[in-house]
Short mmCIF file of C-alpha atoms and ligand atoms in Angstrom, two decimals:
data_model
loop_
_atom_site.label_atom_id
_atom_site.label_comp_id
_atom_site.label_asym_id
_atom_site.label_seq_id
_atom_site.Cartn_x
_atom_site.Cartn_y
_atom_site.Cartn_z
CA UNK G 26 0.00 0.00 0.00
CA UNK G 27 1.17 3.50 -0.76
CA UNK G 28 0.09 6.85 0.68
CA UNK G 29 1.14 10.08 -1.03
CA UNK G 30 1.28 12.88 1.54
CA UNK G 31 2.47 13.06 5.15
CA UNK G 32 0.04 15.69 6.45
CA UNK G 33 -2.64 14.96 9.02
CA UNK G 34 -4.65 13.05 6.41
CA UNK G 35 -1.86 10.77 5.20
CA UNK G 36 -0.55 10.02 8.67
CA UNK G 37 -4.03 9.46 10.12
CA UNK G 38 -4.75 6.89 7.42
CA UNK G 39 -1.44 5.18 8.25
CA UNK G 40 -2.14 5.16 11.99
CA UNK G 41 -5.66 3.83 11.54
CA UNK G 42 -4.38 1.21 9.13
CA UNK G 43 -1.82 0.00 11.63
CA UNK G 44 -4.56 -0.51 14.25
CA UNK G 45 -6.08 -3.04 11.84
CA UNK G 46 -3.05 -4.46 10.05
CA UNK G 47 0.38 -4.25 11.62
CA UNK G 48 2.36 -6.01 8.91
CA UNK G 49 1.36 -5.29 5.30
CA UNK G 50 4.09 -3.30 3.55
CA UNK G 51 3.30 0.41 3.72
CA UNK G 52 5.08 3.18 1.84
CA UNK G 53 4.49 6.88 2.47
CA UNK G 54 5.82 9.35 -0.08
CA UNK G 55 6.05 13.00 0.87
CA UNK G 56 7.27 16.10 -0.91
CA UNK G 57 8.19 17.59 2.48
CA UNK G 58 10.40 16.34 5.31
CA UNK G 59 7.73 13.99 6.65
CA UNK G 60 7.78 15.38 10.18
CA UNK G 61 4.44 14.93 11.93
CA UNK G 62 2.98 18.25 13.08
CA UNK G 63 -0.39 19.79 13.74
CA UNK G 64 -1.04 22.28 10.95
CA UNK G 65 -3.69 24.24 12.91
CA UNK G 66 -0.87 25.33 15.24
CA UNK G 67 0.63 27.45 12.44
CA UNK G 68 -1.79 30.32 12.97
CA UNK G 69 -1.13 30.70 16.67
CA UNK G 70 2.51 29.69 16.88
CA UNK G 71 4.19 33.06 16.74
CA UNK G 72 3.06 34.48 20.05
CA UNK G 73 4.35 31.34 21.74
CA UNK G 74 7.63 31.76 19.88
CA UNK G 75 7.31 28.32 18.32
CA UNK G 76 10.04 27.57 15.82
CA UNK G 77 9.31 25.29 12.86
CA UNK G 78 11.49 22.64 14.56
CA UNK G 79 9.58 22.83 17.82
CA UNK G 80 6.26 22.38 15.97
CA UNK G 81 7.37 18.96 14.74
CA UNK G 82 5.90 16.44 17.15
CA UNK G 83 7.53 13.36 15.61
CA UNK G 84 10.25 13.36 12.94
CA UNK G 85 9.91 11.15 9.86
CA UNK G 86 12.42 8.55 11.06
CA UNK G 87 10.41 7.94 14.24
CA UNK G 88 7.15 7.95 12.28
CA UNK G 89 8.63 5.22 10.06
CA UNK G 90 9.37 3.09 13.12
CA UNK G 91 6.02 3.75 14.80
CA UNK G 92 4.10 2.95 11.63
CA UNK G 93 6.30 0.13 10.43
CA UNK G 94 6.45 2.00 7.15
CA UNK G 95 8.96 3.11 4.57
CA UNK G 96 8.79 6.91 4.37
CA UNK G 97 10.31 8.62 1.35
CA UNK G 98 10.82 12.27 2.27
CA UNK G 99 11.52 15.25 0.01
CA UNK G 100 10.15 13.07 -2.75
CA UNK G 101 7.68 14.59 -5.19
CA UNK G 102 5.44 12.17 -7.06
CA UNK G 103 5.31 13.43 -10.62
CA UNK G 104 2.88 10.97 -12.17
CA UNK G 105 0.31 8.36 -11.22
CA UNK G 106 -0.44 5.56 -13.67
CA UNK G 107 -3.68 3.86 -12.57
CA UNK G 108 -3.54 1.23 -15.35
CA UNK G 109 -0.06 0.07 -14.36
CA UNK G 110 -0.70 0.51 -10.59
CA UNK G 111 2.45 2.62 -10.40
CA UNK G 112 3.56 6.07 -9.34
CA UNK G 113 6.56 7.89 -10.73
CA UNK G 114 9.12 10.09 -9.03
CA UNK G 115 10.71 11.48 -12.15
CA UNK G 116 11.97 8.39 -13.99
CA UNK G 117 11.71 6.14 -10.93
CA UNK G 118 8.73 3.79 -11.00
CA UNK G 119 7.16 2.53 -7.76
CA UNK G 120 4.34 0.00 -7.88
CA UNK G 121 1.37 0.01 -5.52
CA UNK G 122 -1.37 -2.45 -4.71
CA UNK G 123 -3.66 0.24 -3.30
CA UNK G 124 -2.95 3.97 -3.35
CA UNK G 125 -4.18 6.80 -1.10
CA UNK G 126 -3.89 10.38 -2.31
CA UNK G 127 -3.52 12.71 0.69
CA UNK G 128 -2.14 15.66 -1.24
CA UNK G 129 -3.67 18.54 0.67
CA UNK G 130 -4.54 21.94 -0.77
CA UNK G 131 -2.59 24.92 -2.05
CA UNK G 132 -3.06 28.58 -1.18
CA UNK G 133 -5.08 30.47 -3.77
CA UNK G 134 -2.83 33.03 -5.47
CA UNK G 135 -4.29 36.26 -6.73
CA UNK G 136 -2.57 38.42 -9.30
CA UNK G 137 -1.74 42.03 -8.49
CA UNK G 138 -0.30 44.98 -10.29
CA UNK G 139 3.02 46.40 -9.08
CA UNK G 140 6.68 45.44 -8.91
CA UNK G 141 6.29 43.52 -5.63
CA UNK G 142 3.23 41.49 -6.62
CA UNK G 143 5.21 38.27 -6.13
CA UNK G 144 6.24 39.11 -2.54
CA UNK G 145 2.97 37.92 -1.01
CA UNK G 146 3.46 35.15 1.55
CA UNK G 147 1.08 32.45 2.67
CA UNK G 148 1.43 29.91 5.48
CA UNK G 149 0.16 26.43 4.70
CA UNK G 150 3.04 24.21 5.82
CA UNK G 151 6.18 24.27 7.93
CA UNK G 152 8.39 25.55 5.10
CA UNK G 153 6.01 28.48 4.59
CA UNK G 154 6.12 29.14 8.33
CA UNK G 155 9.93 29.18 8.19
CA UNK G 156 9.86 31.80 5.41
CA UNK G 157 7.21 33.79 7.22
CA UNK G 158 9.22 33.89 10.44
CA UNK G 159 12.29 35.01 8.50
CA UNK G 160 10.27 37.81 6.87
CA UNK G 161 9.05 38.95 10.30
CA UNK G 162 12.59 39.28 11.66
CA UNK G 163 12.96 42.97 10.91
CA UNK G 164 9.29 43.73 10.35
CA UNK G 165 6.89 45.85 12.33
CA UNK G 166 3.86 46.21 10.03
CA UNK G 167 1.98 43.20 8.67
CA UNK G 168 -0.92 43.35 6.24
CA UNK G 169 -3.16 40.30 6.06
CA UNK G 170 -5.42 39.77 3.08
CA UNK G 171 -8.55 37.87 4.09
CA UNK G 172 -10.52 38.18 7.33
CA UNK G 173 -11.79 34.60 7.35
CA UNK G 174 -10.91 32.07 10.06
CA UNK G 175 -7.21 31.92 9.32
CA UNK G 176 -6.67 35.63 8.66
CA UNK G 177 -8.34 36.51 11.97
CA UNK G 178 -6.30 33.86 13.78
CA UNK G 179 -3.04 35.27 12.42
CA UNK G 180 -4.13 38.81 13.34
CA UNK G 181 -4.91 37.68 16.89
CA UNK G 182 -1.55 35.93 17.08
CA UNK G 183 0.65 38.66 15.62
CA UNK G 184 -0.73 41.89 17.08
CA UNK G 185 -0.16 40.83 20.71
CA UNK G 186 3.29 39.62 19.64
CA UNK G 187 4.18 43.27 19.03
CA UNK G 188 3.40 43.77 15.34
CA UNK G 189 1.12 46.36 13.85
CA UNK G 190 -1.44 44.27 11.98
CA UNK G 191 -3.88 45.35 9.29
CA UNK G 192 -6.63 43.04 8.04
CA UNK G 193 -8.11 43.69 4.60
CA UNK G 194 -11.20 41.97 3.20
CA UNK G 195 -13.62 42.70 0.36
CA UNK G 196 -16.61 41.67 2.51
CA UNK G 197 -18.34 43.87 5.08
CA UNK G 198 -17.04 42.25 8.26
CA UNK G 199 -14.80 39.39 9.51
CA UNK G 200 -15.98 35.82 8.82
CA UNK G 201 -18.34 37.39 6.29
CA UNK G 202 -18.86 34.12 4.41
CA UNK G 203 -19.95 32.03 7.37
CA UNK G 204 -21.33 34.17 10.17
CA UNK G 205 -24.03 36.83 10.59
CA UNK G 206 -23.02 40.46 10.83
CA UNK G 207 -23.50 40.65 14.61
CA UNK G 208 -20.85 37.94 15.09
CA UNK G 209 -18.47 39.54 12.62
CA UNK G 210 -18.82 42.95 14.24
CA UNK G 211 -18.23 41.51 17.72
CA UNK G 212 -15.05 39.81 16.51
CA UNK G 213 -14.05 43.00 14.71
CA UNK G 214 -14.38 44.96 17.96
CA UNK G 215 -12.32 42.38 19.86
CA UNK G 216 -9.54 42.58 17.25
CA UNK G 217 -9.70 46.39 17.22
CA UNK G 218 -9.40 46.39 21.01
CA UNK G 219 -6.11 44.51 20.55
CA UNK G 220 -4.95 47.24 18.17
CA UNK G 221 -5.58 45.51 14.82
CA UNK G 222 -6.61 47.88 11.99
CA UNK G 223 -9.38 46.58 9.75
CA UNK G 224 -10.28 47.57 6.19
CA UNK G 225 -13.50 46.15 4.78
CA UNK G 226 -15.22 46.28 1.40
CA UNK G 227 -11.78 46.78 -0.17
CA UNK G 228 -9.13 44.55 -1.67
CA UNK G 229 -5.48 44.94 -2.54
CA UNK G 230 -5.01 45.73 -6.22
CA UNK G 231 -1.36 46.80 -6.36
CA UNK G 232 1.84 46.03 -4.44
CA UNK G 233 4.97 48.15 -4.95
CA UNK G 234 8.36 48.12 -3.26
CA UNK G 235 9.44 51.12 -1.23
CA UNK G 236 12.75 51.88 0.49
CA UNK G 237 11.51 50.37 3.73
CA UNK G 238 8.94 47.76 2.65
CA UNK G 239 5.87 47.70 0.43
CA UNK G 240 3.09 50.06 -0.54
CA UNK G 241 -0.33 48.49 -1.00
CA UNK G 242 -2.90 50.26 -3.13
CA UNK G 243 -6.44 49.17 -2.39
CA UNK G 244 -9.41 49.07 -4.75
CA UNK G 245 -10.65 52.45 -3.43
CA UNK G 246 -7.17 53.89 -4.17
CA UNK G 247 -6.30 54.25 -0.51
CA UNK G 248 -2.68 53.43 0.25
CA UNK G 249 -1.06 51.42 3.06
CA UNK G 250 2.60 51.06 3.95
CA UNK G 251 3.64 47.63 5.22
CA UNK G 252 6.66 45.37 5.77
CA UNK G 253 5.05 41.97 5.14
CA UNK G 254 2.00 40.92 3.10
CA UNK G 255 0.33 37.68 4.15
CA UNK G 256 -2.42 36.14 2.06
CA UNK G 257 -5.09 34.17 3.93
CA UNK G 258 -7.75 34.15 1.25
CA UNK G 259 -8.29 30.40 1.07
CA UNK G 260 -7.01 27.13 -0.31
CA UNK G 261 -7.65 25.12 -3.45
CA UNK G 262 -7.47 21.30 -3.35
CA UNK G 263 -4.38 19.81 -4.93
CA UNK G 264 -5.90 18.18 -8.01
CA UNK G 265 -3.24 18.40 -10.73
CA UNK G 266 -1.66 14.99 -10.16
CA UNK G 267 -5.06 13.27 -10.12
CA UNK G 268 -6.30 15.18 -13.17
CA UNK G 269 -3.18 14.26 -15.15
CA UNK G 270 -3.80 10.60 -14.25
CA UNK G 271 -7.29 10.84 -15.72
CA UNK G 272 -9.12 10.73 -12.38
CA UNK G 273 -12.38 12.59 -12.03
CA UNK G 274 -11.66 16.08 -10.68
CA UNK G 275 -13.97 19.01 -10.04
CA UNK G 276 -13.29 21.50 -7.20
CA UNK G 277 -11.40 18.64 -5.53
CA UNK G 278 -10.50 15.05 -6.39
CA UNK G 279 -13.93 13.48 -6.68
CA UNK G 280 -14.49 10.55 -4.30
CA UNK G 281 -17.53 8.48 -3.49
CA UNK G 282 -18.78 7.63 0.00
CA UNK G 283 -16.07 4.94 0.22
CA UNK G 284 -13.46 7.66 -0.47
CA UNK G 285 -12.74 5.88 -3.75
CA UNK G 286 -11.65 7.98 -6.68
CA UNK G 287 -12.81 7.18 -10.19
CA UNK G 288 -9.78 4.86 -10.63
CA UNK G 289 -9.57 1.29 -9.35
CA UNK G 290 -7.63 0.90 -6.06
CA UNK G 291 -7.07 4.64 -5.59
CA UNK G 292 -8.58 6.41 -2.57
CA UNK G 293 -8.23 10.04 -1.54
CA UNK G 294 -8.59 11.87 1.81
CA UNK G 295 -8.04 15.25 3.40
CA UNK G 296 -7.99 18.74 1.95
CA UNK G 297 -7.64 17.44 -1.62
CA UNK G 298 -11.06 15.75 -1.85
CA UNK G 299 -14.57 16.62 -2.92
CA UNK G 300 -17.29 14.32 -1.67
CA UNK G 301 -20.93 14.74 -2.70
CA UNK G 302 -20.09 18.32 -3.64
CA UNK G 303 -18.49 19.08 -0.25
CA UNK G 304 -14.94 20.39 0.09
CA UNK G 305 -14.22 20.61 3.82
CA UNK G 306 -10.59 21.52 4.55
CA UNK G 307 -10.67 20.85 8.29
CA UNK G 308 -9.31 18.28 10.69
CA UNK G 309 -12.52 16.52 11.79
CA UNK G 310 -13.65 15.54 8.28
CA UNK G 311 -10.25 14.12 7.43
CA UNK G 312 -10.18 12.06 10.64
CA UNK G 313 -13.54 10.50 9.80
CA UNK G 314 -12.46 9.88 6.22
CA UNK G 315 -9.11 8.38 7.26
CA UNK G 316 -10.80 5.86 9.57
CA UNK G 317 -13.09 4.72 6.76
CA UNK G 318 -10.25 4.45 4.23
CA UNK G 319 -8.12 2.41 6.60
CA UNK G 320 -10.93 -0.13 6.95
CA UNK G 321 -11.46 -0.22 3.20
CA UNK G 322 -7.74 -0.80 2.61
CA UNK G 323 -7.94 -3.89 4.79
CA UNK G 324 -10.88 -5.27 2.86
CA UNK G 325 -13.83 -4.03 4.95
CA UNK G 326 -15.28 -1.58 2.43
CA UNK G 327 -16.58 1.26 4.62
CA UNK G 328 -18.46 4.47 3.87
CA UNK G 329 -17.66 7.75 5.58
CA UNK G 330 -20.23 9.65 7.64
CA UNK G 331 -19.90 13.32 8.42
CA UNK G 332 -21.80 14.49 11.47
CA UNK G 333 -22.00 18.25 12.02
CA UNK G 334 -18.40 19.25 12.77
CA UNK G 335 -18.10 22.66 14.48
CA UNK G 336 -14.73 24.39 14.13
CA UNK G 337 -13.18 26.32 17.03
CA UNK G 338 -11.66 29.59 15.84
CA UNK G 339 -8.33 30.24 17.55
CA UNK G 340 -8.93 33.91 18.39
CA UNK G 341 -8.31 34.17 22.15
CA UNK G 342 -9.50 37.80 22.03
CA UNK G 343 -12.96 36.39 21.44
CA UNK G 344 -13.76 32.69 21.85
CA UNK G 345 -15.68 31.48 18.86
CA UNK G 346 -17.08 28.25 17.40
CA UNK G 347 -18.60 28.04 13.94
CA UNK G 348 -20.78 25.44 12.33
CA UNK G 349 -21.97 27.39 9.31
CA UNK G 350 -25.14 26.38 7.45
CA UNK G 351 -24.45 24.47 4.20
CA UNK G 352 -24.10 26.80 1.19
CA UNK G 353 -27.47 27.61 -0.34
CA UNK G 354 -29.57 26.48 2.65
CA UNK G 355 -32.58 28.81 2.99
CA UNK G 356 -33.21 30.28 6.42
CA UNK G 357 -32.50 33.09 8.82
CA UNK G 358 -30.24 33.81 11.75
CA UNK G 359 -31.77 34.24 15.20
CA UNK G 360 -29.35 36.04 17.49
CA UNK G 361 -29.07 36.51 21.25
CA UNK G 362 -26.23 38.78 22.29
CA UNK G 363 -24.88 40.28 25.45
CA UNK G 364 -21.46 41.83 25.00
CA UNK G 365 -19.11 39.17 23.61
CA UNK G 366 -21.53 36.37 24.50
CA UNK G 367 -23.35 35.73 21.25
CA UNK G 368 -25.51 32.78 20.24
CA UNK G 369 -26.45 32.90 16.57
CA UNK G 370 -28.67 30.06 15.38
CA UNK G 371 -29.57 29.55 11.73
CA UNK G 372 -33.08 28.19 11.26
CA UNK G 373 -34.66 26.87 8.06
CA UNK G 374 -38.21 27.95 7.13
CA UNK G 375 -39.40 24.68 8.82
CA UNK G 376 -37.63 25.93 11.98
CA UNK G 377 -34.98 23.23 11.87
CA UNK G 378 -31.50 24.16 13.07
CA UNK G 379 -29.21 24.46 10.03
CA UNK G 380 -26.06 25.96 11.57
CA UNK G 381 -24.75 28.04 14.43
CA UNK G 382 -22.05 30.40 15.59
CA UNK G 383 -21.25 30.79 19.29
CA UNK G 384 -19.10 33.40 20.96
CA UNK G 385 -17.77 34.05 24.45
CA UNK G 386 -19.56 32.12 27.20
CA UNK G 387 -22.06 30.72 24.67
CA UNK G 388 -19.31 28.44 23.29
CA UNK G 389 -20.35 26.10 26.12
CA UNK G 390 -23.52 25.25 24.12
CA UNK G 391 -21.48 23.71 21.30
CA UNK G 392 -22.02 20.00 21.97
CA UNK G 393 -25.73 20.29 22.70
CA UNK G 394 -26.35 22.31 19.54
CA UNK G 395 -24.11 20.12 17.36
CA UNK G 396 -26.32 17.15 18.31
CA UNK G 397 -29.35 19.01 16.95
CA UNK G 398 -27.77 19.66 13.57
CA UNK G 399 -28.45 17.27 10.70
CA UNK G 400 -25.37 15.31 9.57
CA UNK G 401 -23.49 16.70 6.58
CA UNK G 402 -23.28 13.16 5.17
CA UNK G 403 -25.59 10.65 6.80
C1 FAD K 11 -2.90 28.14 9.34
C2 FAD K 11 -3.94 27.04 9.36
C3 FAD K 11 -4.73 26.87 10.48
C4 FAD K 11 -5.71 25.88 10.50
N1 FAD K 11 -6.48 25.73 11.62
C5 FAD K 11 -7.42 24.75 11.64
C6 FAD K 11 -8.25 24.55 12.79
O1 FAD K 11 -8.14 25.29 13.78
N2 FAD K 11 -9.15 23.54 12.79
C7 FAD K 11 -9.31 22.71 11.70
O2 FAD K 11 -10.13 21.81 11.75
N3 FAD K 11 -8.54 22.88 10.59
C8 FAD K 11 -7.62 23.86 10.52
N4 FAD K 11 -6.84 24.02 9.43
C9 FAD K 11 -6.99 23.06 8.32
C10 FAD K 11 -6.23 21.76 8.62
O3 FAD K 11 -4.97 22.05 9.13
C11 FAD K 11 -6.14 20.95 7.33
O4 FAD K 11 -7.47 20.55 6.99
C12 FAD K 11 -5.28 19.69 7.42
O5 FAD K 11 -4.06 19.94 8.07
C13 FAD K 11 -5.04 19.15 6.01
O6 FAD K 11 -4.24 18.00 6.07
P1 FAD K 11 -3.88 17.21 4.73
O7 FAD K 11 -3.06 16.06 5.16
O8 FAD K 11 -5.10 16.98 3.92
O9 FAD K 11 -3.00 18.23 3.86
P2 FAD K 11 -1.51 18.75 4.05
O10 FAD K 11 -1.17 18.92 5.46
O11 FAD K 11 -1.38 19.92 3.14
O12 FAD K 11 -0.60 17.55 3.50
C14 FAD K 11 -0.41 17.32 2.14
C15 FAD K 11 0.79 16.41 1.99
O13 FAD K 11 0.89 16.01 0.63
C16 FAD K 11 2.25 16.13 0.22
N5 FAD K 11 2.24 16.24 -1.25
C17 FAD K 11 1.50 17.04 -2.03
N6 FAD K 11 1.77 16.80 -3.33
C18 FAD K 11 2.69 15.80 -3.34
C19 FAD K 11 3.36 15.11 -4.39
N7 FAD K 11 3.13 15.37 -5.68
N8 FAD K 11 4.23 14.15 -4.05
C20 FAD K 11 4.48 13.85 -2.75
N9 FAD K 11 3.87 14.48 -1.73
C21 FAD K 11 2.99 15.45 -2.03
C22 FAD K 11 2.74 17.35 0.98
O14 FAD K 11 4.15 17.39 1.02
C23 FAD K 11 2.12 17.08 2.34
O15 FAD K 11 2.91 16.16 3.08
C24 FAD K 11 -5.87 25.02 9.36
C25 FAD K 11 -5.08 25.21 8.23
C26 FAD K 11 -4.11 26.21 8.22
C27 FAD K 11 -3.27 26.41 6.99
#
């Protein structure tokens, strides 16, 4: 068996597999150094002065021993050949009996005008975090594009660490795609109280170098001076390898409820997949999927179920849990708010709970409300 990818998805499949089958040969191929780490830590690592090395929980050599696996690190798979049951690393051909694609997702890159358009950073793995920390060495001012979950988390991490942070988003308020305005405004206030500057209903259109850093020109022609530009506008599933192999690909690598791709003996899990139209780049969905795949790999063909899976937003300035309603679901928000304690419940016209966002003390209602939500995949 072969797994491509050593992120949370690839390693969770391997761990679950080893609970069921300790001996079958297992190969893990990873473009990175194969160290096991928790990616969600990346957006609140700076304030704790975490180095990339200290974020690695288990290095690849130990993972290989623990998993009784061969781990090929710094090894980029360049081609998958489903007919031949082989993957290629350049000219080198490696056969598989069953293959799991756990390729993750890549930051979406926007194009900008200006001579420094290519200086935008994003943080989606440990190497990115290394570059980001290096860029922060002599920096004071950081501009973050995107006030979604990850942009707000970085702002909440970096401002208290002594930087001057600006958040820029084309929507009206933070978390504008998943939460009602009351929630966004409460989070906005909490970030402003920390000292974060926020620019809404504007986007960056131009990035130019200056003597001391960069000048950002926004869509309303306002201008901002900054030392570092971080993009947190979202991720796109890694589909190129699968598409080139002829696998069915839409927004993500298309899998069925067994996590099977359109090719025989090839499964996919994690941020790279699309299942029944859903692309859910979070930890809980990949854990559920990895457990199902591990069973299927050992011959017990198993479907994945997705219960409602609320996500905790790591903004200590304002505790927050989101379980947004599925895109396109009709309904309205009902909101109770007292200061930072906000309970926003999304009800369908039949008065069924379709989603929720909880803030402050109301976060305690998470489990009870999650039980009332319909599963995302029953
Ligand atoms: C800053 C940040 C904060 C987050 N916070 C949260 C949170 O609080 N809660 C939550 O639920 N989720 C959070 N997430 C999302 C969560 O971290 C991801 O859903 C999860 O880590 C994805 O794991 P993965 O294994 O699918 O992908 P990845 O971790 O991206 O792993 C992909 C692997 O595939 C390898 N690879 C890719 N292409 C090839 C190739 N051609 N050949 C060989 N190897 C290849 C890569 O090297 C890598 O090892 C956060 C994400 C980020 C970026």
